[in-house]
Amino acid sequence: MSNITKYALEASLKKLLLKKPLDKITINDLTSDCGISRMAFYYHFKDIYDLVEWSCLEDATKALQGKKTYDTWQEGLLQIFEVVFENKPFILNAYRCLSREQIENYLFHLTYELIAGVVEEQAAQAPISEHAKKFIAEFYKYSFVGLMLDWIKHGMKENYEEIVHNICITMHGTIANSIHNFTKQGE
């Protein structure tokens, strides 16, 4: 039952964001729209920004379902862009109302999970330290997030499929090469 309430609040939030900015939406607006009490809201979320974060992570988790391997990471990245694009009013509104650090943290969390899975898979047979694996994953995390933030900042006008295609061309084989090079160094 509790997830039903969370999803109802998420739907109300996304609906209301089509009409007004995030910083103008109140908890009363949300609870009135989906027919629950304020107490029910506070049972699930500490504030509206907590709901926004949960919504973003929920959408991202669905997008990445089963897409955290070397063979599927490109599809996972494409699905992240698709989810962001499908929620364009929500994301642009959140981008304007939240601090850049909050948006970055959300995207860092999302992309790190995707990349860390690929790095782990590629490093499975290599004598490479956890420190080196983390460095490789964080390097790509910052690249992905930087490109996505630029895309969002410019109104999501550029074709995201082309962005993902260019990322894939740039990265083709580089994670495996990085792992190999760290292994050769004895890191």
mmCIF file with all atom_site columns, N, CA and C in Angstrom, residues 89-136:
data_model
loop_
_atom_site.group_PDB
_atom_site.id
_atom_site.type_symbol
_atom_site.label_atom_id
_atom_site.label_alt_id
_atom_site.label_comp_id
_atom_site.label_asym_id
_atom_site.label_entity_id
_atom_site.label_seq_id
_atom_site.pdbx_PDB_ins_code
_atom_site.Cartn_x
_atom_site.Cartn_y
_atom_site.Cartn_z
_atom_site.occupancy
_atom_site.B_iso_or_equiv
_atom_site.pdbx_formal_charge
_atom_site.auth_seq_id
_atom_site.auth_comp_id
_atom_site.auth_asym_id
_atom_site.auth_atom_id
_atom_site.pdbx_PDB_model_num
ATOM 1   N N  . PRO A 1 89  ? 9.612  18.240  -18.616 1.00 0.00 ? 89  PRO A N  1
ATOM 2   C CA . PRO A 1 89  ? 9.117  19.343  -17.773 1.00 0.00 ? 89  PRO A CA 1
ATOM 3   C C  . PRO A 1 89  ? 9.553  19.189  -16.322 1.00 0.00 ? 89  PRO A C  1
ATOM 4   N N  . PHE A 1 90  ? 9.471  17.968  -15.814 1.00 0.00 ? 90  PHE A N  1
ATOM 5   C CA . PHE A 1 90  ? 9.867  17.665  -14.440 1.00 0.00 ? 90  PHE A CA 1
ATOM 6   C C  . PHE A 1 90  ? 11.353 17.952  -14.239 1.00 0.00 ? 90  PHE A C  1
ATOM 7   N N  . ILE A 1 91  ? 12.194 17.447  -15.124 1.00 0.00 ? 91  ILE A N  1
ATOM 8   C CA . ILE A 1 91  ? 13.644 17.596  -14.994 1.00 0.00 ? 91  ILE A CA 1
ATOM 9   C C  . ILE A 1 91  ? 14.067 19.052  -15.155 1.00 0.00 ? 91  ILE A C  1
ATOM 10  N N  . LEU A 1 92  ? 13.540 19.743  -16.166 1.00 0.00 ? 92  LEU A N  1
ATOM 11  C CA . LEU A 1 92  ? 13.916 21.150  -16.371 1.00 0.00 ? 92  LEU A CA 1
ATOM 12  C C  . LEU A 1 92  ? 13.473 22.007  -15.188 1.00 0.00 ? 92  LEU A C  1
ATOM 13  N N  . ASN A 1 93  ? 12.296 21.717  -14.663 1.00 0.00 ? 93  ASN A N  1
ATOM 14  C CA . ASN A 1 93  ? 11.797 22.452  -13.508 1.00 0.00 ? 93  ASN A CA 1
ATOM 15  C C  . ASN A 1 93  ? 12.691 22.186  -12.302 1.00 0.00 ? 93  ASN A C  1
ATOM 16  N N  . ALA A 1 94  ? 13.020 20.917  -12.081 1.00 0.00 ? 94  ALA A N  1
ATOM 17  C CA . ALA A 1 94  ? 13.904 20.564  -10.966 1.00 0.00 ? 94  ALA A CA 1
ATOM 18  C C  . ALA A 1 94  ? 15.276 21.198  -11.164 1.00 0.00 ? 94  ALA A C  1
ATOM 19  N N  . TYR A 1 95  ? 15.769 21.201  -12.398 1.00 0.00 ? 95  TYR A N  1
ATOM 20  C CA . TYR A 1 95  ? 17.088 21.773  -12.701 1.00 0.00 ? 95  TYR A CA 1
ATOM 21  C C  . TYR A 1 95  ? 17.126 23.264  -12.349 1.00 0.00 ? 95  TYR A C  1
ATOM 22  N N  . ARG A 1 96  ? 16.017 23.954  -12.608 1.00 0.00 ? 96  ARG A N  1
ATOM 23  C CA . ARG A 1 96  ? 15.958 25.396  -12.315 1.00 0.00 ? 96  ARG A CA 1
ATOM 24  C C  . ARG A 1 96  ? 15.774 25.685  -10.822 1.00 0.00 ? 96  ARG A C  1
ATOM 25  N N  . CYS A 1 97  ? 15.118 24.770  -10.097 1.00 0.00 ? 97  CYS A N  1
ATOM 26  C CA . CYS A 1 97  ? 14.769 25.026  -8.695  1.00 0.00 ? 97  CYS A CA 1
ATOM 27  C C  . CYS A 1 97  ? 15.734 24.413  -7.683  1.00 0.00 ? 97  CYS A C  1
ATOM 28  N N  . LEU A 1 98  ? 16.412 23.355  -8.055  1.00 0.00 ? 98  LEU A N  1
ATOM 29  C CA . LEU A 1 98  ? 17.334 22.709  -7.136  1.00 0.00 ? 98  LEU A CA 1
ATOM 30  C C  . LEU A 1 98  ? 18.740 23.236  -7.383  1.00 0.00 ? 98  LEU A C  1
ATOM 31  N N  . SER A 1 99  ? 19.585 23.038  -6.427  1.00 0.00 ? 99  SER A N  1
ATOM 32  C CA . SER A 1 99  ? 20.969 23.457  -6.633  1.00 0.00 ? 99  SER A CA 1
ATOM 33  C C  . SER A 1 99  ? 21.631 22.497  -7.613  1.00 0.00 ? 99  SER A C  1
ATOM 34  N N  . ARG A 1 100 ? 22.646 22.995  -8.291  1.00 0.00 ? 100 ARG A N  1
ATOM 35  C CA . ARG A 1 100 ? 23.381 22.148  -9.242  1.00 0.00 ? 100 ARG A CA 1
ATOM 36  C C  . ARG A 1 100 ? 23.963 20.926  -8.513  1.00 0.00 ? 100 ARG A C  1
ATOM 37  N N  . GLU A 1 101 ? 24.372 21.127  -7.272  1.00 0.00 ? 101 GLU A N  1
ATOM 38  C CA . GLU A 1 101 ? 24.946 20.027  -6.497  1.00 0.00 ? 101 GLU A CA 1
ATOM 39  C C  . GLU A 1 101 ? 23.929 18.910  -6.283  1.00 0.00 ? 101 GLU A C  1
ATOM 40  N N  . GLN A 1 102 ? 22.673 19.242  -6.022  1.00 0.00 ? 102 GLN A N  1
ATOM 41  C CA . GLN A 1 102 ? 21.642 18.222  -5.832  1.00 0.00 ? 102 GLN A CA 1
ATOM 42  C C  . GLN A 1 102 ? 21.421 17.431  -7.120  1.00 0.00 ? 102 GLN A C  1
ATOM 43  N N  . ILE A 1 103 ? 21.365 18.132  -8.250  1.00 0.00 ? 103 ILE A N  1
ATOM 44  C CA . ILE A 1 103 ? 21.183 17.467  -9.544  1.00 0.00 ? 103 ILE A CA 1
ATOM 45  C C  . ILE A 1 103 ? 22.390 16.584  -9.841  1.00 0.00 ? 103 ILE A C  1
ATOM 46  N N  . GLU A 1 104 ? 23.591 17.113  -9.614  1.00 0.00 ? 104 GLU A N  1
ATOM 47  C CA . GLU A 1 104 ? 24.810 16.323  -9.849  1.00 0.00 ? 104 GLU A CA 1
ATOM 48  C C  . GLU A 1 104 ? 24.819 15.076  -8.985  1.00 0.00 ? 104 GLU A C  1
ATOM 49  N N  . ASN A 1 105 ? 24.480 15.206  -7.712  1.00 0.00 ? 105 ASN A N  1
ATOM 50  C CA . ASN A 1 105 ? 24.486 14.049  -6.818  1.00 0.00 ? 105 ASN A CA 1
ATOM 51  C C  . ASN A 1 105 ? 23.544 12.961  -7.303  1.00 0.00 ? 105 ASN A C  1
ATOM 52  N N  . TYR A 1 106 ? 22.361 13.355  -7.747  1.00 0.00 ? 106 TYR A N  1
ATOM 53  C CA . TYR A 1 106 ? 21.404 12.390  -8.291  1.00 0.00 ? 106 TYR A CA 1
ATOM 54  C C  . TYR A 1 106 ? 22.004 11.693  -9.506  1.00 0.00 ? 106 TYR A C  1
ATOM 55  N N  . LEU A 1 107 ? 22.535 12.468  -10.449 1.00 0.00 ? 107 LEU A N  1
ATOM 56  C CA . LEU A 1 107 ? 23.099 11.884  -11.668 1.00 0.00 ? 107 LEU A CA 1
ATOM 57  C C  . LEU A 1 107 ? 24.353 11.063  -11.377 1.00 0.00 ? 107 LEU A C  1
ATOM 58  N N  . PHE A 1 108 ? 25.174 11.527  -10.431 1.00 0.00 ? 108 PHE A N  1
ATOM 59  C CA . PHE A 1 108 ? 26.369 10.754  -10.056 1.00 0.00 ? 108 PHE A CA 1
ATOM 60  C C  . PHE A 1 108 ? 25.966 9.384   -9.520  1.00 0.00 ? 108 PHE A C  1
ATOM 61  N N  . HIS A 1 109 ? 24.979 9.365   -8.643  1.00 0.00 ? 109 HIS A N  1
ATOM 62  C CA . HIS A 1 109 ? 24.519 8.106   -8.058  1.00 0.00 ? 109 HIS A CA 1
ATOM 63  C C  . HIS A 1 109 ? 24.032 7.162   -9.158  1.00 0.00 ? 109 HIS A C  1
ATOM 64  N N  . LEU A 1 110 ? 23.254 7.700   -10.054 1.00 0.00 ? 110 LEU A N  1
ATOM 65  C CA . LEU A 1 110 ? 22.667 6.927   -11.135 1.00 0.00 ? 110 LEU A CA 1
ATOM 66  C C  . LEU A 1 110 ? 23.728 6.350   -12.077 1.00 0.00 ? 110 LEU A C  1
ATOM 67  N N  . THR A 1 111 ? 24.622 7.193   -12.548 1.00 0.00 ? 111 THR A N  1
ATOM 68  C CA . THR A 1 111 ? 25.600 6.734   -13.532 1.00 0.00 ? 111 THR A CA 1
ATOM 69  C C  . THR A 1 111 ? 26.691 5.882   -12.898 1.00 0.00 ? 111 THR A C  1
ATOM 70  N N  . TYR A 1 112 ? 27.027 6.137   -11.639 1.00 0.00 ? 112 TYR A N  1
ATOM 71  C CA . TYR A 1 112 ? 28.076 5.352   -11.001 1.00 0.00 ? 112 TYR A CA 1
ATOM 72  C C  . TYR A 1 112 ? 27.662 3.883   -10.914 1.00 0.00 ? 112 TYR A C  1
ATOM 73  N N  . GLU A 1 113 ? 26.393 3.636   -10.581 1.00 0.00 ? 113 GLU A N  1
ATOM 74  C CA . GLU A 1 113 ? 25.905 2.255   -10.508 1.00 0.00 ? 113 GLU A CA 1
ATOM 75  C C  . GLU A 1 113 ? 26.074 1.543   -11.841 1.00 0.00 ? 113 GLU A C  1
ATOM 76  N N  . LEU A 1 114 ? 25.742 2.237   -12.919 1.00 0.00 ? 114 LEU A N  1
ATOM 77  C CA . LEU A 1 114 ? 25.861 1.671   -14.258 1.00 0.00 ? 114 LEU A CA 1
ATOM 78  C C  . LEU A 1 114 ? 27.319 1.350   -14.578 1.00 0.00 ? 114 LEU A C  1
ATOM 79  N N  . ILE A 1 115 ? 28.190 2.314   -14.380 1.00 0.00 ? 115 ILE A N  1
ATOM 80  C CA . ILE A 1 115 ? 29.597 2.160   -14.749 1.00 0.00 ? 115 ILE A CA 1
ATOM 81  C C  . ILE A 1 115 ? 30.328 1.188   -13.829 1.00 0.00 ? 115 ILE A C  1
ATOM 82  N N  . ALA A 1 116 ? 30.057 1.254   -12.544 1.00 0.00 ? 116 ALA A N  1
ATOM 83  C CA . ALA A 1 116 ? 30.741 0.366   -11.596 1.00 0.00 ? 116 ALA A CA 1
ATOM 84  C C  . ALA A 1 116 ? 30.466 -1.096  -11.933 1.00 0.00 ? 116 ALA A C  1
ATOM 85  N N  . GLY A 1 117 ? 29.262 -1.408  -12.361 1.00 0.00 ? 117 GLY A N  1
ATOM 86  C CA . GLY A 1 117 ? 28.938 -2.775  -12.765 1.00 0.00 ? 117 GLY A CA 1
ATOM 87  C C  . GLY A 1 117 ? 29.767 -3.223  -13.952 1.00 0.00 ? 117 GLY A C  1
ATOM 88  N N  . VAL A 1 118 ? 29.941 -2.324  -14.914 1.00 0.00 ? 118 VAL A N  1
ATOM 89  C CA . VAL A 1 118 ? 30.735 -2.637  -16.104 1.00 0.00 ? 118 VAL A CA 1
ATOM 90  C C  . VAL A 1 118 ? 32.205 -2.810  -15.722 1.00 0.00 ? 118 VAL A C  1
ATOM 91  N N  . VAL A 1 119 ? 32.714 -1.928  -14.895 1.00 0.00 ? 119 VAL A N  1
ATOM 92  C CA . VAL A 1 119 ? 34.123 -2.018  -14.465 1.00 0.00 ? 119 VAL A CA 1
ATOM 93  C C  . VAL A 1 119 ? 34.354 -3.318  -13.707 1.00 0.00 ? 119 VAL A C  1
ATOM 94  N N  . GLU A 1 120 ? 33.449 -3.651  -12.797 1.00 0.00 ? 120 GLU A N  1
ATOM 95  C CA . GLU A 1 120 ? 33.579 -4.910  -12.037 1.00 0.00 ? 120 GLU A CA 1
ATOM 96  C C  . GLU A 1 120 ? 33.623 -6.110  -12.985 1.00 0.00 ? 120 GLU A C  1
ATOM 97  N N  . GLU A 1 121 ? 32.732 -6.113  -13.950 1.00 0.00 ? 121 GLU A N  1
ATOM 98  C CA . GLU A 1 121 ? 32.676 -7.224  -14.903 1.00 0.00 ? 121 GLU A CA 1
ATOM 99  C C  . GLU A 1 121 ? 33.970 -7.325  -15.712 1.00 0.00 ? 121 GLU A C  1
ATOM 100 N N  . GLN A 1 122 ? 34.451 -6.194  -16.198 1.00 0.00 ? 122 GLN A N  1
ATOM 101 C CA . GLN A 1 122 ? 35.649 -6.193  -17.024 1.00 0.00 ? 122 GLN A CA 1
ATOM 102 C C  . GLN A 1 122 ? 36.910 -6.513  -16.219 1.00 0.00 ? 122 GLN A C  1
ATOM 103 N N  . ALA A 1 123 ? 36.890 -6.231  -14.933 1.00 0.00 ? 123 ALA A N  1
ATOM 104 C CA . ALA A 1 123 ? 38.058 -6.444  -14.074 1.00 0.00 ? 123 ALA A CA 1
ATOM 105 C C  . ALA A 1 123 ? 38.019 -7.787  -13.350 1.00 0.00 ? 123 ALA A C  1
ATOM 106 N N  . ALA A 1 124 ? 37.014 -8.591  -13.622 1.00 0.00 ? 124 ALA A N  1
ATOM 107 C CA . ALA A 1 124 ? 36.827 -9.837  -12.881 1.00 0.00 ? 124 ALA A CA 1
ATOM 108 C C  . ALA A 1 124 ? 38.057 -10.740 -12.901 1.00 0.00 ? 124 ALA A C  1
ATOM 109 N N  . GLN A 1 125 ? 38.753 -10.804 -14.001 1.00 0.00 ? 125 GLN A N  1
ATOM 110 C CA . GLN A 1 125 ? 39.915 -11.698 -14.120 1.00 0.00 ? 125 GLN A CA 1
ATOM 111 C C  . GLN A 1 125 ? 41.241 -10.945 -14.024 1.00 0.00 ? 125 GLN A C  1
ATOM 112 N N  . ALA A 1 126 ? 41.184 -9.656  -13.726 1.00 0.00 ? 126 ALA A N  1
ATOM 113 C CA . ALA A 1 126 ? 42.407 -8.845  -13.690 1.00 0.00 ? 126 ALA A CA 1
ATOM 114 C C  . ALA A 1 126 ? 42.819 -8.559  -12.249 1.00 0.00 ? 126 ALA A C  1
ATOM 115 N N  . PRO A 1 127 ? 44.115 -8.596  -11.997 1.00 0.00 ? 127 PRO A N  1
ATOM 116 C CA . PRO A 1 127 ? 44.595 -8.251  -10.647 1.00 0.00 ? 127 PRO A CA 1
ATOM 117 C C  . PRO A 1 127 ? 44.665 -6.731  -10.482 1.00 0.00 ? 127 PRO A C  1
ATOM 118 N N  . ILE A 1 128 ? 43.523 -6.131  -10.217 1.00 0.00 ? 128 ILE A N  1
ATOM 119 C CA . ILE A 1 128 ? 43.437 -4.667  -10.114 1.00 0.00 ? 128 ILE A CA 1
ATOM 120 C C  . ILE A 1 128 ? 42.810 -4.313  -8.760  1.00 0.00 ? 128 ILE A C  1
ATOM 121 N N  . SER A 1 129 ? 43.322 -3.281  -8.146  1.00 0.00 ? 129 SER A N  1
ATOM 122 C CA . SER A 1 129 ? 42.847 -2.898  -6.807  1.00 0.00 ? 129 SER A CA 1
ATOM 123 C C  . SER A 1 129 ? 41.458 -2.274  -6.862  1.00 0.00 ? 129 SER A C  1
ATOM 124 N N  . GLU A 1 130 ? 40.799 -2.313  -5.718  1.00 0.00 ? 130 GLU A N  1
ATOM 125 C CA . GLU A 1 130 ? 39.496 -1.647  -5.590  1.00 0.00 ? 130 GLU A CA 1
ATOM 126 C C  . GLU A 1 130 ? 39.642 -0.144  -5.846  1.00 0.00 ? 130 GLU A C  1
ATOM 127 N N  . HIS A 1 131 ? 40.744 0.414   -5.388  1.00 0.00 ? 131 HIS A N  1
ATOM 128 C CA . HIS A 1 131 ? 41.016 1.841   -5.591  1.00 0.00 ? 131 HIS A CA 1
ATOM 129 C C  . HIS A 1 131 ? 41.055 2.175   -7.084  1.00 0.00 ? 131 HIS A C  1
ATOM 130 N N  . ALA A 1 132 ? 41.751 1.351   -7.866  1.00 0.00 ? 132 ALA A N  1
ATOM 131 C CA . ALA A 1 132 ? 41.855 1.588   -9.310  1.00 0.00 ? 132 ALA A CA 1
ATOM 132 C C  . ALA A 1 132 ? 40.495 1.436   -9.983  1.00 0.00 ? 132 ALA A C  1
ATOM 133 N N  . LYS A 1 133 ? 39.714 0.418   -9.586  1.00 0.00 ? 133 LYS A N  1
ATOM 134 C CA . LYS A 1 133 ? 38.378 0.225   -10.168 1.00 0.00 ? 133 LYS A CA 1
ATOM 135 C C  . LYS A 1 133 ? 37.492 1.429   -9.865  1.00 0.00 ? 133 LYS A C  1
ATOM 136 N N  . LYS A 1 134 ? 37.585 1.909   -8.642  1.00 0.00 ? 134 LYS A N  1
ATOM 137 C CA . LYS A 1 134 ? 36.772 3.071   -8.257  1.00 0.00 ? 134 LYS A CA 1
ATOM 138 C C  . LYS A 1 134 ? 37.190 4.302   -9.064  1.00 0.00 ? 134 LYS A C  1
ATOM 139 N N  . PHE A 1 135 ? 38.499 4.486   -9.269  1.00 0.00 ? 135 PHE A N  1
ATOM 140 C CA . PHE A 1 135 ? 38.980 5.625   -10.045 1.00 0.00 ? 135 PHE A CA 1
ATOM 141 C C  . PHE A 1 135 ? 38.425 5.571   -11.472 1.00 0.00 ? 135 PHE A C  1
ATOM 142 N N  . ILE A 1 136 ? 38.492 4.417   -12.104 1.00 0.00 ? 136 ILE A N  1
ATOM 143 C CA . ILE A 1 136 ? 38.003 4.266   -13.483 1.00 0.00 ? 136 ILE A CA 1
ATOM 144 C C  . ILE A 1 136 ? 36.510 4.581   -13.543 1.00 0.00 ? 136 ILE A C  1
#
